[in-house]
């Protein structure tokens, strides 16, 4: 649908219309996400960690690109999200913001860079906006970081919350486990979601939360919920792109693979190696005569 025929407030045109340049380009802004929720229009979000994939997802019409601290285990080869630094996040966020034309780019505040005070959260968020060109930041936690969210949003920086299974607390949570099971835990999680909204967050990620609880939170909040392993009722969905595209040996049960890019790359690398060994590559057309 081109922007000309799109009702005001709907997410700016993306995907085919954008790729074919049939629609004037409009950036996705945080208010578009809230308007999308009001209209019952689902929000799409994927992680991105570098320029080439960001360019592809942007042109494909993905509304939000998350430069997740999952860059740590998915790209940098670490065992968890904990080792990634603010400098790592700035480098990867810059690559993504430099490549997109439409998508809203959200950068994660890494472990240890925001928890100790609202001032620390503000200082790190400012670095991601100023040095990396992020459009918004995300950090983990509910009521314990509500003041941090307030401080950062008051400074004009949009904040996305993250509740449920929060990977930076993996050791405290006892591993990758569904959160919010049972009445008490569900109540705590709902209170956290409300606290984030009151503190000024523009959206909240719900990770590994039972679908009925995610549905209740989605109904209660006026800001959008973005689910990952939280069922179909959330206002949007996010996946780690390597899980979505078949780039990993293992992917979580809640992820769906839409391609087998890992297998395609393996075949390409094998074919290249075979050509080099046989002398078929480089051929004349790949060679400078003089
Ligand atoms: O870092 C990340 O990839 C995330 C998503 C799982 C939401 O926070």
Coordinates of C-alpha atoms and ligand atoms in Angstrom, one line a residue:
X1 CA 0.0 0.0 0.0
X2 CA 1.5 3.4 -1.0
X3 CA 1.7 6.2 1.5
X4 CA -0.8 8.1 -0.7
X5 CA -3.5 5.5 -0.1
X6 CA -2.5 4.7 3.5
X7 CA -4.7 6.2 6.2
X8 CA -2.9 8.8 8.3
X9 CA -1.1 7.2 11.2
X10 CA -0.6 3.8 9.7
X11 CA 2.9 2.5 9.6
X12 CA 4.8 4.1 6.7
X13 CA 4.8 2.0 3.5
X14 CA 7.5 -0.6 3.4
X15 CA 8.3 -3.9 1.6
X16 CA 7.5 -4.0 -2.1
X17 CA 6.2 -0.5 -2.3
X18 CA 9.4 0.8 -0.7
X19 CA 11.7 -1.5 -2.7
X20 CA 10.1 -0.4 -6.0
X21 CA 10.2 3.2 -5.0
X22 CA 6.4 3.5 -5.6
X23 CA 5.9 5.2 -2.3
X24 CA 7.6 8.3 -0.9
X25 CA 9.8 7.2 2.0
X26 CA 8.8 7.9 5.5
X27 CA 10.7 6.8 8.6
X28 CA 8.9 4.6 11.1
X29 CA 8.7 6.7 14.3
X30 CA 7.7 5.6 17.8
X31 CA 4.2 7.2 17.4
X32 CA 3.6 5.0 14.4
X33 CA 3.9 1.9 16.6
X34 CA 1.3 3.2 19.0
X35 CA -1.0 4.1 16.2
X36 CA -0.5 0.6 14.7
X37 CA -1.6 -0.9 18.0
X38 CA -4.7 1.3 18.0
X39 CA -5.5 0.1 14.5
X40 CA -4.8 -3.6 15.3
X41 CA -2.0 -3.5 12.7
X42 CA 0.9 -5.9 13.7
X43 CA 4.4 -4.5 14.1
X44 CA 7.4 -6.4 12.6
X45 CA 10.8 -6.5 14.3
X46 CA 14.0 -8.4 13.7
X47 CA 17.5 -8.1 15.1
X48 CA 20.2 -6.7 12.8
X49 CA 23.9 -6.3 13.6
X50 CA 25.5 -5.1 10.4
X51 CA 25.0 -3.0 7.3
X52 CA 24.2 -5.7 4.7
X53 CA 21.5 -7.4 6.7
X54 CA 20.1 -4.1 7.9
X55 CA 19.8 -2.9 4.3
X56 CA 17.9 -6.1 3.3
X57 CA 15.5 -6.1 6.3
X58 CA 14.8 -2.4 5.8
X59 CA 14.0 -2.9 2.1
X60 CA 11.9 -5.9 3.0
X61 CA 9.7 -3.6 5.1
X62 CA 10.6 -4.7 8.6
X63 CA 9.3 -1.9 10.9
X64 CA 11.9 -2.1 13.7
X65 CA 15.5 -3.3 13.7
X66 CA 16.9 -4.2 17.0
X67 CA 20.6 -4.1 17.5
X68 CA 20.3 -6.5 20.3
X69 CA 23.0 -7.4 22.8
X70 CA 22.4 -10.8 21.3
X71 CA 25.2 -9.7 18.9
X72 CA 27.3 -11.1 21.7
X73 CA 26.3 -14.8 21.3
X74 CA 25.0 -14.6 17.7
X75 CA 27.8 -12.7 16.0
X76 CA 30.8 -12.3 18.3
X77 CA 30.9 -16.0 19.4
X78 CA 30.4 -15.4 23.1
X79 CA 28.4 -17.8 25.3
X80 CA 25.9 -15.3 26.4
X81 CA 24.9 -11.6 26.1
X82 CA 26.9 -10.6 29.2
X83 CA 30.4 -9.9 27.7
X84 CA 29.3 -7.3 25.0
X85 CA 30.5 -3.8 25.7
X86 CA 29.1 -0.3 25.0
X87 CA 31.8 0.1 22.4
X88 CA 30.7 -3.1 20.7
X89 CA 27.1 -1.9 20.7
X90 CA 28.1 1.5 19.3
X91 CA 30.0 -0.1 16.4
X92 CA 27.2 -2.5 15.4
X93 CA 24.5 0.2 15.9
X94 CA 26.4 2.6 13.6
X95 CA 26.5 -0.1 10.9
X96 CA 22.8 -0.6 11.1
X97 CA 21.7 3.1 11.3
X98 CA 24.0 3.9 8.4
X99 CA 22.2 1.3 6.2
X100 CA 18.5 1.9 6.9
X101 CA 16.1 4.4 5.2
X102 CA 12.8 3.4 6.8
X103 CA 13.2 1.1 9.8
X104 CA 13.3 2.4 13.4
X105 CA 16.6 1.3 14.9
X106 CA 16.6 0.4 18.6
X107 CA 19.9 -0.3 20.4
X108 CA 20.2 -2.4 23.5
X109 CA 22.0 -1.1 26.5
X110 CA 24.4 -3.9 27.4
X111 CA 24.8 -5.6 30.8
X112 CA 26.5 -3.4 33.3
X113 CA 25.9 -0.1 31.4
X114 CA 22.7 1.1 33.0
X115 CA 21.6 -0.8 36.1
X116 CA 23.4 1.1 38.8
X117 CA 21.5 4.4 38.5
X118 CA 19.2 6.5 36.2
X119 CA 22.2 8.7 35.5
X120 CA 24.3 5.7 34.3
X121 CA 21.4 4.6 32.0
X122 CA 21.0 8.2 30.7
X123 CA 24.8 8.5 30.0
X124 CA 24.9 5.2 28.1
X125 CA 21.7 6.0 26.1
X126 CA 23.2 9.3 25.1
X127 CA 26.3 7.6 23.8
X128 CA 24.2 5.3 21.6
X129 CA 22.1 8.1 20.2
X130 CA 25.1 10.5 19.7
X131 CA 27.9 8.2 18.6
X132 CA 25.8 5.5 16.9
X133 CA 22.8 7.3 15.6
X134 CA 20.3 5.0 17.4
X135 CA 16.6 6.1 17.1
X136 CA 15.7 4.5 20.5
X137 CA 17.2 2.3 23.2
X138 CA 16.0 -0.8 25.0
X139 CA 16.9 -2.2 28.4
X140 CA 15.9 -5.0 30.6
X141 CA 13.8 -4.9 33.8
X142 CA 10.5 -3.7 35.2
X143 CA 9.9 -1.7 38.4
X144 CA 13.6 -1.9 39.3
X145 CA 14.5 0.2 36.2
X146 CA 11.3 2.4 36.1
X147 CA 13.2 5.5 37.3
X148 CA 15.9 4.8 34.8
X149 CA 13.3 4.7 32.0
X150 CA 11.8 8.0 33.3
X151 CA 15.2 9.7 33.3
X152 CA 16.1 8.6 29.8
X153 CA 12.7 9.4 28.3
X154 CA 12.7 12.8 30.0
X155 CA 15.9 13.5 28.1
X156 CA 14.1 12.9 24.8
X157 CA 15.3 9.4 24.2
X158 CA 12.6 6.8 23.4
X159 CA 12.9 3.7 25.5
X160 CA 11.6 0.2 24.8
X161 CA 11.3 -2.1 27.8
X162 CA 12.1 -5.8 28.0
X163 CA 10.3 -8.2 30.4
X164 CA 9.8 -11.9 30.9
X165 CA 13.0 -13.9 30.3
X166 CA 15.6 -11.2 30.3
X167 CA 18.9 -12.8 29.0
X168 CA 21.2 -10.4 31.0
X169 CA 19.7 -12.0 34.2
X170 CA 20.0 -15.6 32.9
X171 CA 22.0 -16.7 35.9
X172 CA 19.7 -15.2 38.4
X173 CA 16.7 -16.7 36.6
X174 CA 18.1 -20.2 36.5
X175 CA 18.6 -20.5 32.8
X176 CA 16.4 -19.8 29.8
X177 CA 13.0 -20.4 31.3
X178 CA 9.4 -19.2 30.7
X179 CA 8.6 -16.4 33.1
X180 CA 5.3 -15.3 34.7
X181 CA 3.9 -18.8 35.4
X182 CA 1.5 -18.9 38.3
X183 CA -0.7 -16.2 39.7
X184 CA 1.9 -14.4 41.7
X185 CA 4.6 -14.3 39.0
X186 CA 1.9 -13.2 36.5
X187 CA 0.8 -10.3 38.8
X188 CA 4.5 -9.2 39.3
X189 CA 5.1 -9.2 35.5
X190 CA 1.9 -7.2 34.8
X191 CA 2.9 -4.7 37.5
X192 CA 6.3 -4.4 35.8
X193 CA 4.7 -3.8 32.4
X194 CA 2.5 -1.1 33.8
X195 CA 5.4 0.6 35.6
X196 CA 7.4 0.7 32.3
X197 CA 4.4 2.3 30.6
X198 CA 4.0 4.9 33.4
X199 CA 7.7 5.6 33.3
X200 CA 7.4 6.6 29.6
X201 CA 8.4 3.5 27.6
X202 CA 7.0 3.5 24.1
X203 CA 6.8 -0.3 23.8
X204 CA 7.7 -3.4 25.7
X205 CA 9.3 -6.7 24.6
X206 CA 7.7 -9.8 26.3
X207 CA 10.1 -12.7 26.1
X208 CA 9.1 -16.3 26.9
X209 CA 5.9 -15.5 28.6
X210 CA 2.8 -17.7 28.6
X211 CA 0.5 -16.6 25.8
X212 CA -2.6 -15.9 28.0
X213 CA -0.5 -13.6 30.2
X214 CA 1.0 -11.8 27.2
X215 CA -2.5 -11.3 25.9
X216 CA -3.8 -9.8 29.2
X217 CA -0.8 -7.5 29.4
X218 CA -1.3 -6.5 25.7
X219 CA -5.0 -5.6 26.5
X220 CA -4.1 -3.6 29.6
X221 CA -1.3 -1.5 28.1
X222 CA -1.8 1.3 25.7
X223 CA 1.8 1.0 24.4
X224 CA 2.5 -1.9 22.1
X225 CA 3.9 -5.3 23.3
X226 CA 6.4 -7.1 21.0
X227 CA 6.5 -10.8 21.7
X228 CA 9.2 -13.4 21.4
X229 CA 7.9 -16.7 22.6
X230 CA 4.9 -14.9 24.0
X231 CA 2.1 -16.1 21.7
X232 CA 0.1 -14.5 18.9
X233 CA -1.8 -11.8 20.8
X234 CA 1.1 -9.4 21.2
X235 CA 1.0 -6.2 19.0
X236 CA 4.1 -7.2 17.2
X237 CA 6.7 -10.0 17.0
X238 CA 10.5 -10.0 17.1
X239 CA 13.0 -12.8 16.3
X240 CA 16.8 -13.0 16.2
X241 CA 17.4 -13.0 12.5
X242 CA 19.8 -15.9 12.5
X243 CA 17.0 -18.1 14.1
X244 CA 14.5 -16.8 11.5
X245 CA 16.7 -17.5 8.5
X246 CA 18.2 -20.9 9.5
X247 CA 21.7 -19.7 10.2
X248 CA 22.2 -21.6 13.5
X249 CA 22.6 -25.3 14.4
X250 CA 19.9 -24.9 17.1
X251 CA 17.1 -22.4 17.5
X252 CA 14.5 -22.0 20.2
X253 CA 11.1 -23.7 20.0
X254 CA 9.3 -20.3 19.6
X255 CA 11.4 -19.4 16.5
X256 CA 10.2 -20.3 13.0
X257 CA 12.7 -20.8 10.2
X258 CA 11.7 -19.0 7.0
X259 CA 14.8 -20.0 5.0
X260 CA 17.9 -22.2 5.2
X261 CA 20.5 -19.5 4.6
X262 CA 23.1 -21.6 6.5
X263 CA 22.7 -24.5 4.1
X264 CA 22.8 -22.2 1.1
X265 CA 26.0 -20.6 2.3
X266 CA 27.6 -24.0 3.0
X267 CA 26.8 -25.1 -0.6
X268 CA 28.2 -21.8 -2.0
X269 CA 31.4 -22.2 0.0
X270 CA 31.8 -25.8 -1.1
X271 CA 31.2 -24.9 -4.8
X272 CA 33.8 -22.1 -4.5
X273 CA 36.4 -24.4 -2.9
X274 CA 35.8 -27.0 -5.6
X275 CA 36.3 -24.4 -8.4
X276 CA 39.5 -23.1 -6.8
X277 CA 40.9 -26.6 -6.4
X278 CA 40.0 -27.6 -10.0
X279 CA 41.2 -24.3 -11.5
X280 CA 37.7 -23.4 -12.8
X281 CA 37.8 -20.2 -10.8
X282 CA 38.9 -17.6 -11.7
X283 CA 37.8 -17.9 -15.3
X284 CA 38.8 -15.4 -18.1
X285 CA 35.9 -13.1 -17.2
X286 CA 37.2 -12.7 -13.7
X287 CA 40.8 -11.9 -14.9
X288 CA 42.5 -8.7 -16.0
X289 CA 44.4 -9.4 -19.2
X290 CA 46.9 -6.6 -18.5
Ligands
LIG1 O1 19.1 -8.9 22.1 C1 18.1 -9.4 21.6 O2 18.2 -10.1 20.6 C2 16.8 -9.2 22.2 C3 15.6 -9.9 21.6 C4 15.6 -11.3 22.1 C5 14.4 -9.2 22.0 O3 16.7 -8.5 23.2

